[in-house]
Coordinates of C-alpha atoms (C1' of nucleotides) in Angstrom, one line a residue:
Chain A
X244 CA -8.0 6.5 -7.2
X245 CA -8.7 10.2 -7.5
X246 CA -9.1 12.0 -4.3
X247 CA -12.7 13.1 -3.5
X248 CA -11.6 16.6 -2.6
X249 CA -9.9 17.1 -5.9
X250 CA -13.0 15.9 -7.8
X251 CA -15.2 18.2 -5.8
X252 CA -13.1 21.2 -6.4
X253 CA -12.3 20.5 -10.1
X254 CA -15.4 18.8 -11.4
X255 CA -15.3 20.2 -15.0
X256 CA -11.5 19.8 -15.2
X257 CA -11.8 16.2 -14.1
X258 CA -14.5 15.5 -16.7
X259 CA -12.5 17.2 -19.5
X260 CA -9.2 15.4 -18.7
X261 CA -11.0 12.0 -18.4
X262 CA -12.3 12.6 -21.9
X263 CA -8.7 12.5 -23.1
X264 CA -8.6 8.9 -21.9
X265 CA -11.9 8.4 -23.8
X266 CA -13.7 8.0 -20.5
X267 CA -17.1 9.8 -20.4
X268 CA -17.2 11.0 -16.8
X269 CA -19.9 13.6 -16.9
X270 CA -22.5 11.4 -15.3
X271 CA -20.1 9.5 -13.0
X272 CA -18.5 12.6 -11.6
X273 CA -21.9 14.2 -10.9
X274 CA -23.0 11.1 -9.1
X275 CA -19.8 11.0 -7.1
X276 CA -20.2 14.5 -5.8
X277 CA -23.9 13.9 -5.1
X278 CA -23.1 10.8 -3.1
X279 CA -20.3 12.6 -1.3
X280 CA -22.6 15.4 -0.3
X281 CA -25.1 12.8 1.0
X282 CA -22.4 11.1 2.8
X283 CA -21.3 14.3 4.6
X284 CA -24.9 15.1 5.6
X285 CA -25.5 11.6 6.9
X286 CA -22.2 11.6 8.7
X287 CA -23.0 14.9 10.4
X288 CA -26.4 13.6 11.6
X289 CA -24.8 10.5 12.9
X290 CA -22.0 12.5 14.7
X291 CA -24.7 14.6 16.4
X292 CA -26.5 11.6 17.7
X293 CA -23.3 10.0 18.8
X294 CA -22.4 13.2 20.6
X295 CA -25.7 13.3 22.4
X296 CA -25.3 9.6 23.3
X297 CA -21.8 10.2 24.7
X298 CA -23.1 13.1 26.7
X299 CA -25.9 11.1 28.2
X300 CA -23.7 8.2 29.0
X301 CA -21.4 10.5 30.9
X302 CA -24.3 12.0 32.8
X303 CA -25.7 8.6 33.7
X304 CA -22.3 7.6 34.9
X305 CA -22.0 10.6 37.1
X306 CA -25.5 10.2 38.5
X307 CA -24.8 6.6 39.5
X308 CA -21.6 7.6 41.1
X309 CA -23.3 10.2 43.2
X310 CA -26.0 7.7 44.2
X311 CA -28.8 9.2 42.2
X312 CA -30.0 5.9 40.8
X313 CA -33.5 7.0 40.2
X314 CA -32.5 9.9 38.0
X315 CA -30.0 7.8 36.2
X316 CA -32.6 5.1 35.3
X317 CA -34.9 7.8 34.0
X318 CA -32.2 9.1 31.7
X319 CA -31.4 5.6 30.6
X320 CA -34.9 5.2 29.2
X321 CA -34.4 8.2 27.0
X322 CA -31.3 6.7 25.3
X323 CA -33.3 4.0 23.4
X324 CA -34.7 6.4 20.8
X325 CA -31.2 7.8 20.0
X326 CA -29.8 4.3 19.7
X327 CA -32.3 3.3 17.0
X328 CA -31.7 6.5 15.1
X329 CA -28.0 5.9 15.3
X330 CA -28.3 2.4 14.0
X331 CA -30.4 3.5 11.0
X332 CA -28.0 6.2 10.1
X333 CA -25.0 4.0 10.5
X334 CA -26.5 1.5 8.1
X335 CA -27.4 4.3 5.6
X336 CA -23.9 5.7 5.8
X337 CA -22.4 2.3 5.2
X338 CA -24.4 1.9 2.0
X339 CA -23.6 5.3 0.8
X340 CA -19.9 4.7 1.3
X341 CA -20.0 1.4 -0.4
X342 CA -21.7 2.8 -3.5
X343 CA -19.4 5.8 -3.6
X344 CA -16.3 3.6 -3.3
X345 CA -17.6 1.2 -6.0
X346 CA -18.0 4.1 -8.4
X347 CA -14.7 5.8 -7.4
X348 CA -12.5 2.8 -8.0
X349 CA -13.7 2.6 -11.5
X350 CA -12.7 6.1 -12.5
X351 CA -9.3 6.1 -14.3
X352 CA -6.4 8.3 -13.4
X353 CA -6.2 11.7 -15.0
X354 CA -3.8 12.0 -17.9
X355 CA -0.9 14.5 -17.6
X356 CA -1.5 17.7 -19.7
X357 CA 1.2 16.7 -22.1
X358 CA -0.6 13.4 -23.1
X359 CA -1.4 13.4 -26.8
X360 CA -5.0 13.0 -27.9
X361 CA -5.9 9.8 -29.6
X362 CA -7.7 6.5 -29.4
X363 CA -5.5 3.8 -30.8
X364 CA -1.8 2.8 -30.7
X365 CA -1.4 4.6 -34.1
X366 CA -2.0 7.9 -32.2
X367 CA 1.0 7.4 -29.9
X368 CA 3.8 10.0 -30.3
X369 CA 7.2 8.8 -31.3
X370 CA 9.5 10.9 -29.1
X371 CA 12.8 9.3 -30.1
X372 CA 14.3 6.6 -32.2
X373 CA 17.8 5.2 -32.1
X374 CA 19.8 2.4 -33.8
X375 CA 20.0 1.1 -37.3
X376 CA 17.1 -0.5 -38.9
X377 CA 18.7 -3.0 -41.2
X378 CA 17.0 -4.4 -44.2
X379 CA 15.8 -8.0 -43.8
X380 CA 18.3 -10.5 -45.0
X381 CA 16.7 -13.0 -47.4
X382 CA 17.7 -15.8 -45.1
X383 CA 16.4 -14.2 -41.9
X384 CA 13.8 -16.2 -40.0
X385 CA 11.5 -15.2 -37.1
X386 CA 12.4 -16.2 -33.6
X387 CA 9.9 -19.0 -33.3
X388 CA 11.9 -20.8 -36.0
X389 CA 15.2 -20.0 -34.4
X390 CA 14.2 -21.3 -31.0
X391 CA 13.4 -24.6 -32.6
X392 CA 16.4 -24.7 -34.8
X393 CA 18.8 -24.2 -31.9
X394 CA 16.6 -26.1 -29.4
X395 CA 16.3 -23.0 -27.1
X396 CA 12.6 -23.0 -26.3
X397 CA 10.2 -25.9 -26.5
X398 CA 6.7 -24.5 -26.9
X399 CA 5.2 -28.0 -27.6
X400 CA 6.3 -29.5 -24.3
X401 CA 5.3 -26.4 -22.4
X402 CA 1.9 -26.8 -24.0
X403 CA 1.8 -30.4 -22.8
X404 CA 2.8 -29.5 -19.2
X405 CA 0.6 -26.6 -18.8
X406 CA -0.9 -25.1 -21.9
X407 CA -0.3 -22.5 -24.6
X408 CA 1.8 -19.5 -23.5
X409 CA 3.9 -21.5 -21.0
X410 CA 7.1 -22.2 -22.8
X411 CA 9.8 -24.5 -21.6
X412 CA 13.3 -22.9 -21.9
X413 CA 16.1 -25.3 -22.6
X414 CA 19.9 -25.3 -22.6
X415 CA 21.3 -22.1 -23.9
X416 CA 17.8 -20.7 -24.1
X417 CA 17.4 -21.2 -20.3
X418 CA 20.9 -19.8 -19.7
X419 CA 20.1 -16.7 -21.8
X420 CA 17.1 -16.1 -19.7
X421 CA 19.1 -16.3 -16.5
X422 CA 21.8 -14.1 -18.0
X423 CA 19.4 -11.4 -18.9
X424 CA 17.8 -11.4 -15.5
X425 CA 21.1 -11.1 -13.7
X426 CA 22.3 -8.4 -16.1
X427 CA 19.2 -6.3 -15.6
X428 CA 19.4 -6.7 -11.8
X429 CA 23.0 -5.8 -11.7
X430 CA 22.5 -2.7 -13.9
X431 CA 19.6 -1.6 -11.7
X432 CA 21.7 -2.0 -8.5
X433 CA 24.5 0.0 -10.1
X434 CA 21.9 2.7 -10.8
X435 CA 21.0 2.9 -7.1
X436 CA 18.0 0.6 -6.9
X437 CA 17.6 -1.8 -3.9
X438 CA 16.8 -5.3 -4.9
X439 CA 13.8 -7.1 -3.4
X440 CA 12.3 -10.5 -4.0
X441 CA 8.5 -10.3 -3.6
X442 CA 5.9 -12.9 -3.2
X443 CA 4.4 -14.1 -6.5
X444 CA 0.8 -14.2 -5.2
X445 CA -1.0 -11.2 -3.6
X446 CA -4.2 -10.8 -1.7
X447 CA -7.1 -8.8 -3.0
X448 CA -6.2 -5.8 -0.9
X449 CA -2.9 -5.5 -2.6
X450 CA -4.4 -5.9 -6.1
X451 CA -6.9 -3.2 -5.3
X452 CA -4.2 -0.8 -4.0
X453 CA -2.2 -0.8 -7.2
X454 CA -5.3 -0.7 -9.4
X455 CA -5.4 -4.2 -10.9
X456 CA -8.7 -4.7 -9.2
X457 CA -11.4 -4.1 -10.1
X458 CA -10.2 -2.9 -13.5
X459 CA -8.2 -5.9 -14.7
X460 CA -9.9 -8.6 -12.8
X461 CA -10.1 -10.9 -15.8
X462 CA -6.4 -10.5 -16.7
X463 CA -5.2 -12.1 -13.5
X464 CA -5.0 -15.8 -12.5
X465 CA -7.0 -16.2 -9.3
X466 CA -6.5 -19.0 -6.8
X467 CA -10.0 -19.4 -5.6
X468 CA -9.5 -21.7 -2.7
X469 CA -7.2 -19.1 -0.9
X470 CA -8.5 -16.0 -2.7
X471 CA -5.0 -15.0 -4.0
X472 CA -4.0 -13.6 -7.3
X473 CA -0.9 -14.5 -9.3
X474 CA 1.0 -11.3 -9.9
X475 CA 0.8 -9.9 -13.4
X476 CA 3.9 -7.8 -12.6
X477 CA 6.2 -7.3 -9.7
X478 CA 4.8 -3.8 -9.5
X479 CA 2.0 -5.1 -7.5
X480 CA 3.8 -6.7 -4.6
X481 CA 6.7 -4.2 -4.6
X482 CA 4.5 -1.1 -4.6
X483 CA 2.4 -2.8 -1.8
X484 CA 5.5 -2.9 0.4
X485 CA 4.6 0.7 1.0
X486 CA 0.9 0.3 1.6
X487 CA -0.3 2.0 4.8
X488 CA 3.1 3.6 5.2
X489 CA 4.2 7.1 6.2
X490 CA 7.7 7.8 4.8
X491 CA 10.1 10.4 5.9
X492 CA 10.9 13.1 3.4
X493 CA 14.6 12.2 3.5
X494 CA 13.8 8.7 2.4
X495 CA 12.5 9.9 -0.9
X496 CA 13.0 8.8 -3.6
X497 CA 12.6 5.1 -2.7
X498 CA 14.1 2.9 -5.4
X499 CA 13.4 -0.8 -5.7
X500 CA 14.2 -3.4 -8.3
X501 CA 12.7 -6.9 -8.4
X502 CA 12.9 -9.8 -10.7
X503 CA 9.7 -11.9 -10.9
X504 CA 7.8 -14.3 -13.1
X505 CA 4.7 -12.6 -14.3
X506 CA 1.3 -14.3 -15.0
X507 CA -1.3 -12.9 -17.3
X508 CA -4.4 -14.6 -18.7
X509 CA -4.4 -12.4 -21.8
X510 CA -8.0 -13.2 -22.5
X511 CA -9.0 -12.0 -25.9
X512 CA -5.5 -12.0 -27.6
X513 CA -5.1 -13.8 -30.8
X514 CA -3.2 -13.9 -34.2
X515 CA 0.3 -12.9 -34.9
X516 CA 0.5 -11.0 -31.7
X517 CA 0.6 -14.2 -29.7
X518 CA 3.0 -16.2 -31.9
X519 CA 6.2 -17.4 -30.3
X520 CA 7.4 -15.2 -27.5
X521 CA 5.3 -12.2 -28.5
X522 CA 2.6 -12.8 -25.8
X523 CA 2.8 -15.4 -23.0
X524 CA 0.9 -16.3 -20.0
X525 CA 4.0 -16.7 -17.9
X526 CA 7.1 -14.6 -18.5
X527 CA 10.1 -13.1 -16.7
X528 CA 10.5 -9.4 -16.0
X529 CA 12.8 -7.2 -14.0
X530 CA 10.8 -4.2 -12.7
X531 CA 11.9 -0.9 -11.3
X532 CA 9.7 1.0 -8.8
X533 CA 10.2 4.5 -7.4
X534 CA 8.3 6.4 -4.8
X535 CA 8.9 10.1 -5.2
X536 CA 8.2 13.5 -3.9
X537 CA 5.4 15.1 -6.0
X538 CA 7.7 17.9 -7.0
X539 CA 10.2 15.6 -8.6
X540 CA 8.2 12.7 -10.0
X541 CA 8.4 13.9 -13.6
X542 CA 12.1 14.4 -13.4
X543 CA 12.3 10.9 -12.1
X544 CA 10.1 9.6 -14.9
X545 CA 12.6 11.0 -17.4
X546 CA 15.4 9.5 -15.4
X547 CA 13.8 6.1 -15.5
X548 CA 13.1 6.4 -19.2
X549 CA 16.8 7.3 -19.8
X550 CA 17.8 4.3 -17.7
X551 CA 15.7 1.9 -19.7
X552 CA 16.9 3.2 -23.1
X553 CA 20.4 2.9 -21.8
X554 CA 19.8 -0.9 -21.3
X555 CA 18.5 -1.2 -24.8
X556 CA 21.6 0.6 -26.2
X557 CA 23.9 -1.7 -24.2
X558 CA 22.2 -4.7 -25.8
X559 CA 22.6 -3.1 -29.2
X560 CA 18.9 -3.2 -30.1
X561 CA 17.3 -0.5 -32.3
X562 CA 14.6 1.1 -30.3
X563 CA 12.1 3.9 -30.2
X564 CA 10.3 5.6 -27.4
X565 CA 6.6 6.4 -27.6
X566 CA 4.6 8.7 -25.4
X567 CA 1.2 7.0 -25.2
X568 CA -1.9 8.8 -26.3
X569 CA -4.9 9.1 -23.9
X570 CA -6.7 6.1 -25.5
X571 CA -3.8 3.7 -25.2
X572 CA -2.8 4.5 -21.6
X573 CA -3.5 2.2 -18.7
X574 CA -6.2 2.8 -16.2
X575 CA -3.8 3.9 -13.4
X576 CA -1.3 6.0 -15.3
X577 CA -0.9 9.7 -15.7
X578 CA 1.9 9.6 -18.2
X579 CA 3.4 6.5 -19.9
X580 CA 6.4 6.0 -22.2
X581 CA 6.6 2.7 -24.1
X582 CA 9.9 1.4 -25.3
X583 CA 9.8 -0.7 -28.4
X584 CA 12.6 -2.7 -30.0
X585 CA 12.8 -3.4 -33.7
X586 CA 12.5 -7.0 -34.7
X587 CA 14.1 -7.4 -38.1
X588 CA 12.7 -10.8 -39.0
X589 CA 9.2 -9.9 -38.0
X590 CA 9.6 -6.4 -39.4
X591 CA 7.8 -4.8 -36.6
X592 CA 8.2 -3.0 -33.3
X593 CA 7.9 -5.0 -30.1
X594 CA 7.0 -3.4 -26.8
X595 CA 9.6 -4.3 -24.2
X596 CA 9.0 -1.7 -21.5
X597 CA 6.5 0.6 -20.2
X598 CA 7.5 3.4 -17.8
X599 CA 4.7 5.3 -16.0
X600 CA 4.0 8.0 -13.4
X601 CA 0.9 7.2 -11.4
X602 CA 1.1 10.4 -9.4
X603 CA -1.1 10.0 -6.4
X604 CA -3.5 7.5 -8.0
X605 CA -2.0 4.5 -6.4
X606 CA -0.9 6.1 -3.2
X607 CA -4.4 7.3 -2.4
X608 CA -5.5 3.7 -2.3
X609 CA -2.2 2.5 -0.8
X610 CA -2.4 5.2 1.9
X611 CA 1.2 5.8 1.1
X612 CA 2.2 9.2 2.4
X613 CA 5.1 11.3 3.6
X614 CA 5.5 14.3 5.8
X615 CA 6.5 17.2 3.7
X616 CA 8.8 20.1 4.4
X617 CA 6.1 21.8 6.6
X618 CA 5.3 18.6 8.5
X619 CA 2.1 18.1 6.5
X620 CA 1.0 14.7 5.4
X621 CA 0.6 14.2 1.7
X622 CA 0.4 11.3 -0.7
X623 CA 3.6 10.4 -2.5
X624 CA 3.9 9.8 -6.2
X625 CA 4.5 6.2 -7.4
X626 CA 6.3 5.3 -10.6
X627 CA 7.4 2.1 -12.2
X628 CA 8.8 0.6 -15.3
X629 CA 9.9 -2.7 -16.9
X630 CA 13.7 -2.9 -17.0
X631 CA 13.1 -5.1 -18.8
X632 CA 10.6 -7.7 -19.9
X633 CA 12.5 -10.7 -21.2
X634 CA 10.5 -12.5 -23.9
X635 CA 10.5 -9.8 -26.6
X636 CA 14.0 -8.9 -25.8
X637 CA 15.0 -12.5 -26.4
X638 CA 12.9 -12.5 -29.6
X639 CA 14.7 -9.3 -30.9
X640 CA 18.1 -10.5 -29.9
X641 CA 17.6 -13.8 -31.7
X642 CA 16.2 -12.2 -34.8
X643 CA 18.5 -9.3 -35.1
X644 CA 21.7 -11.1 -34.2
X645 CA 21.2 -14.1 -36.4
X646 CA 24.1 -14.9 -38.8
X647 CA 24.9 -17.9 -40.9
X648 CA 27.3 -19.0 -38.1
X649 CA 24.7 -18.7 -35.4
X650 CA 23.3 -16.1 -33.0
X651 CA 25.8 -13.6 -31.7
X652 CA 25.4 -12.7 -28.0
X653 CA 25.9 -9.0 -27.2
X654 CA 29.2 -8.3 -25.5
X655 CA 27.6 -7.1 -22.2
X656 CA 25.8 -10.4 -21.8
X657 CA 28.8 -12.7 -22.5
X658 CA 30.1 -12.6 -18.9
X659 CA 26.6 -13.6 -17.8
X660 CA 25.9 -16.3 -20.4
X661 CA 29.3 -17.8 -20.5
X662 CA 29.0 -18.2 -24.3
X663 CA 29.4 -15.8 -27.2
X664 CA 27.3 -17.5 -29.7
X665 CA 24.3 -19.9 -30.1
X666 CA 24.8 -22.5 -32.8
X667 CA 27.7 -22.8 -35.2
X668 CA 31.0 -24.2 -33.9
X669 CA 31.1 -22.3 -30.6
Chain B
rG217 C1' -2.4 -30.3 11.0
rG218 C1' -2.8 -30.6 17.0
rA219 C1' -2.2 -27.8 22.1
rG220 C1' -1.3 -23.3 24.6
rA221 C1' -0.2 -17.8 24.9
rG222 C1' -0.8 -13.2 22.9
rA223 C1' -2.2 -8.7 19.5
rU224 C1' -2.5 -1.3 22.8
rG225 C1' 0.4 5.1 19.6
rG226 C1' 7.6 5.1 15.7
rC227 C1' 9.5 1.2 19.4
rA228 C1' 9.0 -0.9 24.4
rG229 C1' 5.2 -1.4 27.8
rA230 C1' 0.8 -0.1 31.7
rG231 C1' -4.3 0.1 31.7
rC232 C1' -10.9 -1.9 38.8
rG233 C1' -16.8 -1.5 32.4
rG234 C1' -17.6 5.2 33.6
rU235 C1' -13.7 12.7 31.8
rC236 C1' -8.8 6.8 28.6
rG237 C1' -7.2 8.8 22.7
rA238 C1' -5.2 6.2 26.5
rU239 C1' 0.1 6.1 32.6
rU240 C1' 5.3 5.6 31.7
rG241 C1' 10.1 4.8 29.3
rC242 C1' 12.8 5.1 24.8
rG243 C1' 13.0 7.6 20.3
rG244 C1' 11.7 12.2 17.5
rC245 C1' 11.1 17.6 17.5
rG246 C1' 11.9 22.6 20.1
rG247 C1' 14.5 25.1 24.0
rU248 C1' 17.9 26.1 28.4
rC249 C1' 23.0 25.2 29.5
rU250 C1' 27.9 24.7 26.3
rU251 C1' 32.9 27.6 22.0
rG252 C1' 30.6 23.1 19.8
rA253 C1' 28.8 18.3 21.2
rA254 C1' 27.4 14.8 25.0
rA255 C1' 25.0 14.7 29.6
rA256 C1' 21.3 17.1 32.5
rC257 C1' 16.9 19.9 32.8
rC258 C1' 12.2 22.1 30.6
rG259 C1' 8.6 21.8 26.9
rU260 C1' 6.4 19.2 22.9
rU261 C1' 5.1 14.7 20.0
rG262 C1' -0.7 9.6 16.6
rA263 C1' -4.0 9.1 12.4
rC264 C1' -8.7 9.9 9.9
rC265 C1' -13.7 12.3 8.9
rU266 C1' -16.4 16.9 9.4
rG267 C1' -16.4 22.3 10.3
rC268 C1' -14.4 29.2 8.4
rA269 C1' -13.6 28.4 13.5
rA270 C1' -14.9 26.9 18.2
rG271 C1' -16.1 22.2 18.3
rG272 C1' -18.0 17.3 17.1
rG273 C1' -17.2 12.2 15.6
rU274 C1' -14.2 7.6 14.6
rC275 C1' -9.9 4.5 15.5
rC276 C1' -6.4 0.2 21.3
rG277 C1' -5.4 -6.5 15.1
rG278 C1' -10.4 -7.1 11.7
rG279 C1' -15.7 -8.1 12.1
rG280 C1' -20.0 -8.8 15.2
rG281 C1' -22.5 -8.8 20.2
rU282 C1' -23.7 -7.4 25.6
rU283 C1' -24.3 -2.3 28.1
rC284 C1' -26.9 4.1 29.3
rG285 C1' -21.4 3.6 28.7
rA286 C1' -16.2 -1.2 26.1
rA287 C1' -9.0 -0.8 25.2
rU288 C1' -11.4 -3.5 29.4
rC289 C1' -16.9 -8.6 29.1
rC290 C1' -18.8 -12.4 25.2
rC291 C1' -18.5 -14.6 20.0
rU292 C1' -15.8 -14.9 15.6
rC293 C1' -11.9 -14.3 12.0
rU294 C1' -6.9 -13.1 10.9
rC295 C1' -2.0 -12.8 12.4
rU296 C1' 2.3 -13.6 15.8
rC297 C1' 4.9 -16.5 19.5
rU298 C1' 5.9 -21.3 22.2
rC299 C1' 5.5 -26.7 22.1
rC300 C1' 4.2 -31.2 19.1
rG301 C1' 3.6 -33.3 14.1
rC302 C1' 4.9 -33.0 8.9
rC303 C1' 8.4 -31.2 5.4
rA304 C1' 11.5 -28.5 0.8

RNA sequence: GGAGAGAUGGCAGAGCGGUCGAUUGCGGCGGUCUUGAAAACCGUUGACCUGCAAGGGUCCGGGGGUUCGAAUCCCUCUCUCUCCGCCA
């Protein structure tokens, strides 16, 4: 969430920048400042009463100790009034804080000044494109046909076991998954990330801290009996490692990588977007997370972007990088790059990674801070990115590498798969 | 799941219901000494809210209660440890 002080001191700027995310903040921001003023007033009143209370309690103590019981009793009677006032104020303060917090957690992060204007994905800015976009071969088929042809993924049985969007990977399909996960993890480790294996369920506090709650409540699977959420991305548990943490400046940047299954309800999705591997309820992803000094977070964002495009290059997939426009950015992000790979048989771009800088938006909620050069406490910046999400990578690999002899596995993956081709005589 | 013990500052570990935000040790930081380091010695060392400041307020696992006054008493929840049970 945004910090109250920043909002107070930059009201108009906050409203203007929120508008870039198509969020009309004029009323909300006014209300926030109003409530905060009220909060301060009430707090002050309460503090004064507490102060008087403490003072009197001390005096009473001293009187009793020096044997002046009568005077002490007299003073005791006077504390009743203060107590009632204190209770009322306390209650009022609690209500104000609750209302303030409810509003504050629903205000999105401010976009970085370089974020392009726009409302829809069409307004995103293509910042680079690489790789050859080959014309579609007459015989090329989409991945949902290839997975059936080579018996790699069984959507029907997955549907029987659980439901739509929960595929069953089989044989070389399963091995390809495992190969990709290991390849992505090894590459990240080479790039200096420390591997962690997080829990796949998180509590509400964690989901709030990274911004999934209350914003994306309906997108997460919730286990009601225990009040736990299935993670939509490893970002949630991994970033929450650092909740309520004070880091040393020399520990920055913190670099973590994690593989996890991801669970998303994807309520409201339909049509060609959900066909085959394009959109699933459960999928695999390797996620990179960094915690950075605010002075360097944008350099690190570029570093992460370069890292991810490097992976795509190694896999031999044509890709492009988009800088998301205000309207297409997530609630929590200040600047996001999306990486998309070209799927030849579908003749469309598929999003396979999203790399974002959240600046202090998450760390404010996380209470993730570090002591800076001057010994002052300040919130760190958090960043993360997919490196990478598997399903659409698999889709693109299958579609782009299909030949009459079968599907060719990229050289970098062969040591991981143990086979060079799917189908044919191999 | 059953029985018991516990939860205090970065860590360890004190704390008769009344100047306790908290003794002490370690660690950290600064200094003296030293060519440098170690050792020794001296000093310093929690977070948050509010205020220009002085100051005031809150925090001893979370929440509630008793009391003029709670780290200290009571209730409750959570977690940890030990033992038993069950089990990948």
